PDB file of C-alpha atoms in Angstrom:
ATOM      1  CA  UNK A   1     115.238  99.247  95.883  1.00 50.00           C
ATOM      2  CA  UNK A   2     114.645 101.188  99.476  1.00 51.00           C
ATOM      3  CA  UNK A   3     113.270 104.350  98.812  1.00 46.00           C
ATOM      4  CA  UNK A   4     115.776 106.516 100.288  1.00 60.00           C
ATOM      5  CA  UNK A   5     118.160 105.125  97.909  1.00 68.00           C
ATOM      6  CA  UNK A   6     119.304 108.122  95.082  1.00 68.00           C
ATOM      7  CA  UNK A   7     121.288 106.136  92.858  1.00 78.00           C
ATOM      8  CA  UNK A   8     123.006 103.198  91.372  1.00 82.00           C
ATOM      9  CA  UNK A   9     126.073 104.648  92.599  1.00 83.00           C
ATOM     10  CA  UNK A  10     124.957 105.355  95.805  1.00 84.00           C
ATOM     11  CA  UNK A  11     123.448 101.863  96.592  1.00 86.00           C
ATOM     12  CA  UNK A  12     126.932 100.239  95.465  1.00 87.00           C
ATOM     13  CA  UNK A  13     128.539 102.558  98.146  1.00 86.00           C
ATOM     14  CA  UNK A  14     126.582 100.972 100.891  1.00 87.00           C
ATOM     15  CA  UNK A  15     126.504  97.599 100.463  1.00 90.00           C
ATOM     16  CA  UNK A  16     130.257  97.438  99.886  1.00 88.00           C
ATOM     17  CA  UNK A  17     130.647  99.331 102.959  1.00 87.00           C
ATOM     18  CA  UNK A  18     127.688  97.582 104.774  1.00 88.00           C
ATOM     19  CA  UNK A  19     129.298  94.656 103.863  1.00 88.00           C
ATOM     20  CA  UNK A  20     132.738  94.771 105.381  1.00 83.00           C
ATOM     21  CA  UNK A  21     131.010  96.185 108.737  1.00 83.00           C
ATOM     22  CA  UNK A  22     130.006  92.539 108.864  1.00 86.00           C
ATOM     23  CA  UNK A  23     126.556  93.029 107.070  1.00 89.00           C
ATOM     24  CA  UNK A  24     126.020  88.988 105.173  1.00 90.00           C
ATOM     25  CA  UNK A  25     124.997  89.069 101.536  1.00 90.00           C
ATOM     26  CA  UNK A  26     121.149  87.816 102.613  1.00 90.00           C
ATOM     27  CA  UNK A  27     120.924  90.489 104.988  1.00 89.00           C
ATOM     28  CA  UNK A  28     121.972  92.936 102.515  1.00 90.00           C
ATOM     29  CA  UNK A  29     119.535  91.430  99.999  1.00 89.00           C
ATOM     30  CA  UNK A  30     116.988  91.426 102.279  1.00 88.00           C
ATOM     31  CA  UNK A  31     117.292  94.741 103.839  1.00 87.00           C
ATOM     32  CA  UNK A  32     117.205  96.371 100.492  1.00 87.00           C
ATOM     33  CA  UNK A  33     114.880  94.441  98.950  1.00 87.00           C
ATOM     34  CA  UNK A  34     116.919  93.134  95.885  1.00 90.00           C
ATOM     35  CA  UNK A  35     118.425  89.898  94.966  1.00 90.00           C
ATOM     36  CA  UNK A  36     121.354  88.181  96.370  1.00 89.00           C
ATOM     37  CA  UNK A  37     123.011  87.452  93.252  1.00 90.00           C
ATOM     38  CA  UNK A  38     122.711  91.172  92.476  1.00 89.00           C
ATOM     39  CA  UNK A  39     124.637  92.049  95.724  1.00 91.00           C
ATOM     40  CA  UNK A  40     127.176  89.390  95.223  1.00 91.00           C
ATOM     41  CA  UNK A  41     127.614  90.941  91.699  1.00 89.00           C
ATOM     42  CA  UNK A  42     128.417  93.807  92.815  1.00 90.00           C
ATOM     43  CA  UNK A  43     130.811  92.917  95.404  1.00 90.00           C
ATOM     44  CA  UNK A  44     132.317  91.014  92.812  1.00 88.00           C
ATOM     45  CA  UNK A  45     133.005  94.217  90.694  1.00 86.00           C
ATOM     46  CA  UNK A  46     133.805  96.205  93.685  1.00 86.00           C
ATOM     47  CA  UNK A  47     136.369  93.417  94.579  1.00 84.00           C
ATOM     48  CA  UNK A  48     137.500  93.167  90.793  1.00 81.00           C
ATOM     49  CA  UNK A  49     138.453  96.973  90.850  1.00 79.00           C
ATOM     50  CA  UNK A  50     140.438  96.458  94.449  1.00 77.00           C
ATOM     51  CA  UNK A  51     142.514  93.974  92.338  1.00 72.00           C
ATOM     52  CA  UNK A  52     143.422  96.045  89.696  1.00 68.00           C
ATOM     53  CA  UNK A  53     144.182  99.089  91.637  1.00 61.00           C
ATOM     54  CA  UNK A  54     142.045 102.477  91.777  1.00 59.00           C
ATOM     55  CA  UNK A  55     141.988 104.721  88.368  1.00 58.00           C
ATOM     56  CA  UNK A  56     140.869 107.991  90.003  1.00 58.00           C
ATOM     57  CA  UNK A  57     144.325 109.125  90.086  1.00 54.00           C
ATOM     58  CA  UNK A  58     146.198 107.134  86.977  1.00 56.00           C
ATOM     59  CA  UNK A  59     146.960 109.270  83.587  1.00 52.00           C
ATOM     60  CA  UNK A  60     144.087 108.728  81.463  1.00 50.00           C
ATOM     61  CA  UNK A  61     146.745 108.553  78.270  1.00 48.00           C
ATOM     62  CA  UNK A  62     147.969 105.665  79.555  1.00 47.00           C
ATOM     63  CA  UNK A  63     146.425 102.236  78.438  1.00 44.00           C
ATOM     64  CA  UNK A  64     146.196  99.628  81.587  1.00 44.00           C
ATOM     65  CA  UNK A  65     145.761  95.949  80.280  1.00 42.00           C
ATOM     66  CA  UNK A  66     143.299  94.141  82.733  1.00 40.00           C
ATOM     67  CA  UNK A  67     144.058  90.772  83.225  1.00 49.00           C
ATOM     68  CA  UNK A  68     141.196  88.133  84.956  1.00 58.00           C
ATOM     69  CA  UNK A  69     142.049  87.054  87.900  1.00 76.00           C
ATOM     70  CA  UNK A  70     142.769  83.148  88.135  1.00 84.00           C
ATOM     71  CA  UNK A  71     140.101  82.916  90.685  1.00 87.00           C
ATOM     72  CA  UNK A  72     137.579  84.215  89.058  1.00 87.00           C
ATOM     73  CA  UNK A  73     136.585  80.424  87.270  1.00 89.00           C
ATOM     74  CA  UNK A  74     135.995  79.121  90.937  1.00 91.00           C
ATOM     75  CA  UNK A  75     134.040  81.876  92.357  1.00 88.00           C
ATOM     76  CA  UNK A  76     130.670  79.946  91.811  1.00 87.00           C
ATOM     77  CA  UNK A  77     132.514  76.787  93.886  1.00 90.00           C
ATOM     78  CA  UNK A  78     133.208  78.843  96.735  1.00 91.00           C
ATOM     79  CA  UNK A  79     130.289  79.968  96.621  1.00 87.00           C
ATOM     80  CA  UNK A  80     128.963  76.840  97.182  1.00 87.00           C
ATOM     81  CA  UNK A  81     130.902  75.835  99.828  1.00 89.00           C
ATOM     82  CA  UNK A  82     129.991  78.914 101.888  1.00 87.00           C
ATOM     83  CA  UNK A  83     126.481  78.193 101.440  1.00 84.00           C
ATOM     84  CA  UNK A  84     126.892  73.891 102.395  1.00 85.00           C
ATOM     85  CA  UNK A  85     129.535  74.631 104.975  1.00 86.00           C
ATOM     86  CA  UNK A  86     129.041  78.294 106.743  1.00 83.00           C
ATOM     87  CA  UNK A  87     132.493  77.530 108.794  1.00 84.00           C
ATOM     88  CA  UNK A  88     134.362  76.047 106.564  1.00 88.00           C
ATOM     89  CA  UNK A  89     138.496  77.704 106.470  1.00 90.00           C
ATOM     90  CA  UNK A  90     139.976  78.797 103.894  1.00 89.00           C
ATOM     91  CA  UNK A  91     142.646  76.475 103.789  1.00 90.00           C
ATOM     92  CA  UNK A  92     139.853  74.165 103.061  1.00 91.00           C
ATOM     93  CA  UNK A  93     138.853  76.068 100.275  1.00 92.00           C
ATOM     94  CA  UNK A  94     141.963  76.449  98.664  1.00 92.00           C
ATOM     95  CA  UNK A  95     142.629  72.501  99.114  1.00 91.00           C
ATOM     96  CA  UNK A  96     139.059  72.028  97.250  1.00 92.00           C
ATOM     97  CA  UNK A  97     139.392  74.941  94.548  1.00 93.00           C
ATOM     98  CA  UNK A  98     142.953  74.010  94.307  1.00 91.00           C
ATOM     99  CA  UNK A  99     141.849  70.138  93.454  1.00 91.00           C
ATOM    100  CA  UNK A 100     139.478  71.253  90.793  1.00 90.00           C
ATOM    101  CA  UNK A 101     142.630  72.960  88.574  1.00 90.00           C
ATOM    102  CA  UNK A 102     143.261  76.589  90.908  1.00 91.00           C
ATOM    103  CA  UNK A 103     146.707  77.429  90.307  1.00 89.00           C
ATOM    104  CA  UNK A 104     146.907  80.657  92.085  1.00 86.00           C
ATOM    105  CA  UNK A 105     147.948  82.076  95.661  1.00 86.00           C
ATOM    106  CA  UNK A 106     146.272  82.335  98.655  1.00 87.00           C
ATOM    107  CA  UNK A 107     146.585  85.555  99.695  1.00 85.00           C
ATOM    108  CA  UNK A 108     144.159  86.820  96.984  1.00 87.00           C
ATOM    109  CA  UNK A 109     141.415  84.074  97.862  1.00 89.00           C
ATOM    110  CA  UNK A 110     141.639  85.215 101.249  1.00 86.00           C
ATOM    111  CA  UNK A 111     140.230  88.655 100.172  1.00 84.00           C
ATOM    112  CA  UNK A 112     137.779  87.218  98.052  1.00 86.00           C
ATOM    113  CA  UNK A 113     136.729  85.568 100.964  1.00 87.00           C
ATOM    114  CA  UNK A 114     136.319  88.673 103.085  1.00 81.00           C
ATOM    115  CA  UNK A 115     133.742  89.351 100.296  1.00 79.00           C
ATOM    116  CA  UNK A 116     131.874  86.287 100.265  1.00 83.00           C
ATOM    117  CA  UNK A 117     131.552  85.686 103.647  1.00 77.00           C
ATOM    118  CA  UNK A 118     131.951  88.686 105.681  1.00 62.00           C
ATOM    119  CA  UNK A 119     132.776  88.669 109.690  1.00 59.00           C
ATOM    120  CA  UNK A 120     130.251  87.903 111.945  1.00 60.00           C
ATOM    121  CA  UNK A 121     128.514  90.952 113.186  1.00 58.00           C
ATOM    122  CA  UNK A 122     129.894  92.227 116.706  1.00 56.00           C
ATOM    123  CA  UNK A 123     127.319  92.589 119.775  1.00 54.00           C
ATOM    124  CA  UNK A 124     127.363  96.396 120.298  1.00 54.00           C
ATOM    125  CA  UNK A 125     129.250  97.342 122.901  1.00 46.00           C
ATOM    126  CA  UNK A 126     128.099 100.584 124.477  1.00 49.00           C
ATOM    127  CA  UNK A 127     131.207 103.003 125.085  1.00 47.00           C
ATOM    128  CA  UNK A 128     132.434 106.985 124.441  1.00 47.00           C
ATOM    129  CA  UNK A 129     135.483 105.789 122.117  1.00 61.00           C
ATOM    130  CA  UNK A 130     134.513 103.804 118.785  1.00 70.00           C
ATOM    131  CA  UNK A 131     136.046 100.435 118.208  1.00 80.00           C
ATOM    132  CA  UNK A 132     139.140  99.789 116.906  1.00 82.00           C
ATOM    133  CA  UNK A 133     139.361 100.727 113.184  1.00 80.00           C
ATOM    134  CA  UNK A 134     135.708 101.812 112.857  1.00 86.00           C
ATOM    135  CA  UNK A 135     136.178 105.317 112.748  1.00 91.00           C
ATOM    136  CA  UNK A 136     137.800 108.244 112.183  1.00 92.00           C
ATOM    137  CA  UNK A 137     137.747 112.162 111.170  1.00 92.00           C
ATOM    138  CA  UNK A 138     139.452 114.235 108.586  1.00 93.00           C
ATOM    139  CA  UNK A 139     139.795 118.264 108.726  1.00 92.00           C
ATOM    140  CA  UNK A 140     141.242 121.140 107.371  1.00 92.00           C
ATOM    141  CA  UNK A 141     142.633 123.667 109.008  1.00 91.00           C
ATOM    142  CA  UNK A 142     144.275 126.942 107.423  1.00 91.00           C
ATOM    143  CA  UNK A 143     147.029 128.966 109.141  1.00 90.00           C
ATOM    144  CA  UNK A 144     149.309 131.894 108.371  1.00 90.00           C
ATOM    145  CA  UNK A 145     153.336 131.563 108.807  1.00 85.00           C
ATOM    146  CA  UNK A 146     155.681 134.458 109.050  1.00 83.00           C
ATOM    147  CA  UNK A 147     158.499 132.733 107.520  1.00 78.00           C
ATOM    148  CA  UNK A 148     161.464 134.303 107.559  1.00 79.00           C
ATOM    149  CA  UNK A 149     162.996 136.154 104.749  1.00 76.00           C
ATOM    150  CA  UNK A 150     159.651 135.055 102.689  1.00 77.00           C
ATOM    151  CA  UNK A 151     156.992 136.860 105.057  1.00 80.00           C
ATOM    152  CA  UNK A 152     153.621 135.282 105.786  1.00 84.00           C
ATOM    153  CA  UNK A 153     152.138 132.598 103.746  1.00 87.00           C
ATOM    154  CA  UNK A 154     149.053 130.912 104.033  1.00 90.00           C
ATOM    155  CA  UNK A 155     149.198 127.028 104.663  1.00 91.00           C
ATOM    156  CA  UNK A 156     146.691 124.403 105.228  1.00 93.00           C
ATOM    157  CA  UNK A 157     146.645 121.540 107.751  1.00 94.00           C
ATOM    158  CA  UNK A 158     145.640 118.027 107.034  1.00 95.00           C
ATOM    159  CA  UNK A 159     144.694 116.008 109.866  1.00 94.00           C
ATOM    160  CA  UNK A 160     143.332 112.651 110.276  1.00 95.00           C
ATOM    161  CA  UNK A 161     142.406 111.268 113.486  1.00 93.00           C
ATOM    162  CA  UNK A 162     141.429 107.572 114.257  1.00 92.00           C
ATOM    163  CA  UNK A 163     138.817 107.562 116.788  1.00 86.00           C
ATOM    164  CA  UNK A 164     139.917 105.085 119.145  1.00 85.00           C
ATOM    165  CA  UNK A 165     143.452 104.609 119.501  1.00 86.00           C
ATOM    166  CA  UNK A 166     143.459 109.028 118.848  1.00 88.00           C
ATOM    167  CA  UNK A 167     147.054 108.153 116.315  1.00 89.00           C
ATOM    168  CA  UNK A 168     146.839 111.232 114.506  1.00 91.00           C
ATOM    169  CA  UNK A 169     148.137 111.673 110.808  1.00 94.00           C
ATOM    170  CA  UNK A 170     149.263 115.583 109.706  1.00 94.00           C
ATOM    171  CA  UNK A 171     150.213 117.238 106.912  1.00 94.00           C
ATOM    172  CA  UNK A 172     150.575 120.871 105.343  1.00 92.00           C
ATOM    173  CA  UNK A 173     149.855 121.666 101.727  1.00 92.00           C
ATOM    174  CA  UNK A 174     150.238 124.839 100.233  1.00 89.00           C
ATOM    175  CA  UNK A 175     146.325 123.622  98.800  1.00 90.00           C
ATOM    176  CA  UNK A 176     143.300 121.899  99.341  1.00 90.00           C
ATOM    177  CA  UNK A 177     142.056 121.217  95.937  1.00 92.00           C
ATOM    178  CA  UNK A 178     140.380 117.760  95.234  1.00 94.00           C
ATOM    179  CA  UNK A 179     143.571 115.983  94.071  1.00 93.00           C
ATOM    180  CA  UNK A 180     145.906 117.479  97.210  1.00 93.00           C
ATOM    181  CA  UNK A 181     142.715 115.376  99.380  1.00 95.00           C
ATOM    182  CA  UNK A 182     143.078 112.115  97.790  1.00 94.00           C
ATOM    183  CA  UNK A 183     147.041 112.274  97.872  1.00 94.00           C
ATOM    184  CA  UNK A 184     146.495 113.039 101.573  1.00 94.00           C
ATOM    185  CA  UNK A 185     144.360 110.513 102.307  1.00 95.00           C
ATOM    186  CA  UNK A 186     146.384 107.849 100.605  1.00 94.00           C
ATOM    187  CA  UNK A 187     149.603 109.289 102.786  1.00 93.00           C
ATOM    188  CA  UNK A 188     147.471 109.215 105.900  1.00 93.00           C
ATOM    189  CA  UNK A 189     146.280 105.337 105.031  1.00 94.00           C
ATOM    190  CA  UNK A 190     149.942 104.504 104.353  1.00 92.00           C
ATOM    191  CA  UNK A 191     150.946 105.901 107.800  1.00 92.00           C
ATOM    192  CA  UNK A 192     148.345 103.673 109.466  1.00 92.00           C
ATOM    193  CA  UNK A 193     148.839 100.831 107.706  1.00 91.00           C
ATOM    194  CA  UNK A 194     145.078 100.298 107.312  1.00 91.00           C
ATOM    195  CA  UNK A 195     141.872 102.407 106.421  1.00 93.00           C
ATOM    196  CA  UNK A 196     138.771 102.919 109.103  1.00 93.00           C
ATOM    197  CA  UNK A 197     135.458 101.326 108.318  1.00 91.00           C
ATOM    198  CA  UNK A 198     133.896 104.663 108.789  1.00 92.00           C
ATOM    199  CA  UNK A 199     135.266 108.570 108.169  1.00 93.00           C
ATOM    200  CA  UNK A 200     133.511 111.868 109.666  1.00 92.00           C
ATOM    201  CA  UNK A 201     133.837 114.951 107.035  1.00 93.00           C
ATOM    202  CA  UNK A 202     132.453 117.972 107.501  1.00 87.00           C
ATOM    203  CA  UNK A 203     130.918 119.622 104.319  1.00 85.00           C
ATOM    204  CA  UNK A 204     133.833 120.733 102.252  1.00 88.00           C
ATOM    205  CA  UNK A 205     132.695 120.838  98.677  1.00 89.00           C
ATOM    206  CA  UNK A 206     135.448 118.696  97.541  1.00 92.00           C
ATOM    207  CA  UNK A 207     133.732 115.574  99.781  1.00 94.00           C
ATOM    208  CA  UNK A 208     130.186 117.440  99.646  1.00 93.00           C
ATOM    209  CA  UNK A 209     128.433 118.835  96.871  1.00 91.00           C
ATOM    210  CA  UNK A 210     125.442 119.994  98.720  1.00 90.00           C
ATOM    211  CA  UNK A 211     122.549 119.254 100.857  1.00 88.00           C
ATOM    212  CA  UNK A 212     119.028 117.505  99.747  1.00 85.00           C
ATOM    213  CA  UNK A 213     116.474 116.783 102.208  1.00 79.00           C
ATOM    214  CA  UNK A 214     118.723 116.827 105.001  1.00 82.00           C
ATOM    215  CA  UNK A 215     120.909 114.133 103.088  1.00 87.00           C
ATOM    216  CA  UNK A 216     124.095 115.159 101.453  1.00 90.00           C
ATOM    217  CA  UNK A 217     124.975 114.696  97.788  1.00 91.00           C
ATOM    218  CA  UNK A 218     128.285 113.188  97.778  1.00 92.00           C
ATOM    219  CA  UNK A 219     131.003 114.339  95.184  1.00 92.00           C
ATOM    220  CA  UNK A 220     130.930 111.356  92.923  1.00 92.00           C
ATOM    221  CA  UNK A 221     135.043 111.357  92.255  1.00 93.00           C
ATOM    222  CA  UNK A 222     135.344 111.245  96.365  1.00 93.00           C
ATOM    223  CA  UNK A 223     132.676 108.680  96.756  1.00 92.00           C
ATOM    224  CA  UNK A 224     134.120 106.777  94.174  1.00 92.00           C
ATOM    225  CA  UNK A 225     137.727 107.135  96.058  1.00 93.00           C
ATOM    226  CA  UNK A 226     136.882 106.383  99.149  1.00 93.00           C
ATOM    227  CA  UNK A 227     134.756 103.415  98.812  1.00 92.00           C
ATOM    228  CA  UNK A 228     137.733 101.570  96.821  1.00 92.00           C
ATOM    229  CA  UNK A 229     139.204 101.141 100.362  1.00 90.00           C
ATOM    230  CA  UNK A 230     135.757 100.242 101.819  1.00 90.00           C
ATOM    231  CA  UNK A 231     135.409 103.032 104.396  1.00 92.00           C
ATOM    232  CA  UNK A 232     131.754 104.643 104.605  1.00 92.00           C
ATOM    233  CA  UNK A 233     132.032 108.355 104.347  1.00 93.00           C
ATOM    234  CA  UNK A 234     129.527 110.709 107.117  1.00 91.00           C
ATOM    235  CA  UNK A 235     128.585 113.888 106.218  1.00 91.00           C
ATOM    236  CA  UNK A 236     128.266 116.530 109.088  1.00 86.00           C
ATOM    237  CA  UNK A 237     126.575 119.701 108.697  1.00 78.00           C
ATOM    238  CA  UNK A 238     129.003 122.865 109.529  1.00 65.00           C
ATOM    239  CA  UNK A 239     128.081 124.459 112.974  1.00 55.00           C
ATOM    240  CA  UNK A 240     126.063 127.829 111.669  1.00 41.00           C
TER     241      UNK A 240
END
């Protein structure tokens, strides 16, 4: 495992991430230094968990029965399709999956697929805006309302800002604890109708626990969050 590398947790992050910015499943084996049947496992999990919906938020009295997906007997024949026939659709691959006894849909082999075999990477394209749908920024800002016949009241701002197309998601919250963050966030996804590949933070200890070595130290429940929907987190160091 690369050196820089801090954890199990931390290594899962990236290659999911890594992976839907186009990264292959050799490259990420390679650049890493690992296997690629360990990366494909753990896009596999990573993919599982997508299916059944993220726990972060669900009431941990409640029991959730977690059914298989009907793919999941054919995963080692796509597999081996990708690796005889790079360009091969995926109507193709449901025909031949579907021919050996698949009885399910195709909307969720088309996001296995994403997994499997990832978009080609883009030639960089050297510009002041990012992409569309690689990045954007979060913040929190507090302000003070006179309202009338309450007085002043402290609120707080959430705004989320895609870097390209500047669409701008707000919303004020009487707090800014951990949980008010993720229900933001999932509000702010909704609104877009998609999730960036990337998301500047600065370091607000509910996304940042601290600094190490000029690294940051992720808070595991956020990391955890945010890599469900695939977007890489960046860490930014508050002006002093």
């Amino acid at each position: 495992m690369t050196a820089f590398i801090q954890s199990r947790e931390e290594l899962e992050r990236l290659l999911v991430t890594m992976n839907r910015e186009g990264w292959s499943i050799r490259g990420l084996a390679r650049h890493f230094s690992i296997s690629r049947n360990m990366v494909r496992r753990i896009l596999r999990k990573h993919q599982a968990n997508r299916d059944h919906g993220h726990d972060i938020l669900k009431d941990p009295h409640k029991e959730h029965a977690i059914r298989a997906s009907k793919l999941d007997p054919f995963v080692g024949q796509i597999e081996q399709l990708l690796e005889r026939y790079p360009k091969i659709t995926g109507q193709r691959v449901l025909e031949e999956i579907r021919d050996a006894g698949y009885t399910g849909g195709a909307s969720i082999l088309r996001e296995r697929l994403r997994v499997l075999r990832p978009t080609p990477k883009r030639t960089p394209i050297i510009r002041f805006e990012t992409e569309p749908g690689l990045q954007g920024q979060m913040d929190w800002s507090p302000y003070t309302i006179d309202f009338a016949g309450t007085g002043k009241s402290k609120v707080n701002c959430f705004s989320y800002v895609l870097g390209f197309s500047r669409r701008h998601y707000i919303d004020f919250t009487e707090r800014r604890d951990f949980f008010t963050l993720i229900r933001r966030h999932q509000d702010g996804f909704a609104h877009f109708n998609g999730v960036p590949k990337q998301c500047l933070y600065d370091s607000e200890k509910t996304v940042v626990l601290r600094w190490e070595a000029g690294k940051p130290v992720f808070n595991p429940s956020f990391a955890a969050f945010i890599t469900h929907y695939c977007c890489r987190p960046i860490a930014c160091r508050r002006a002093n």
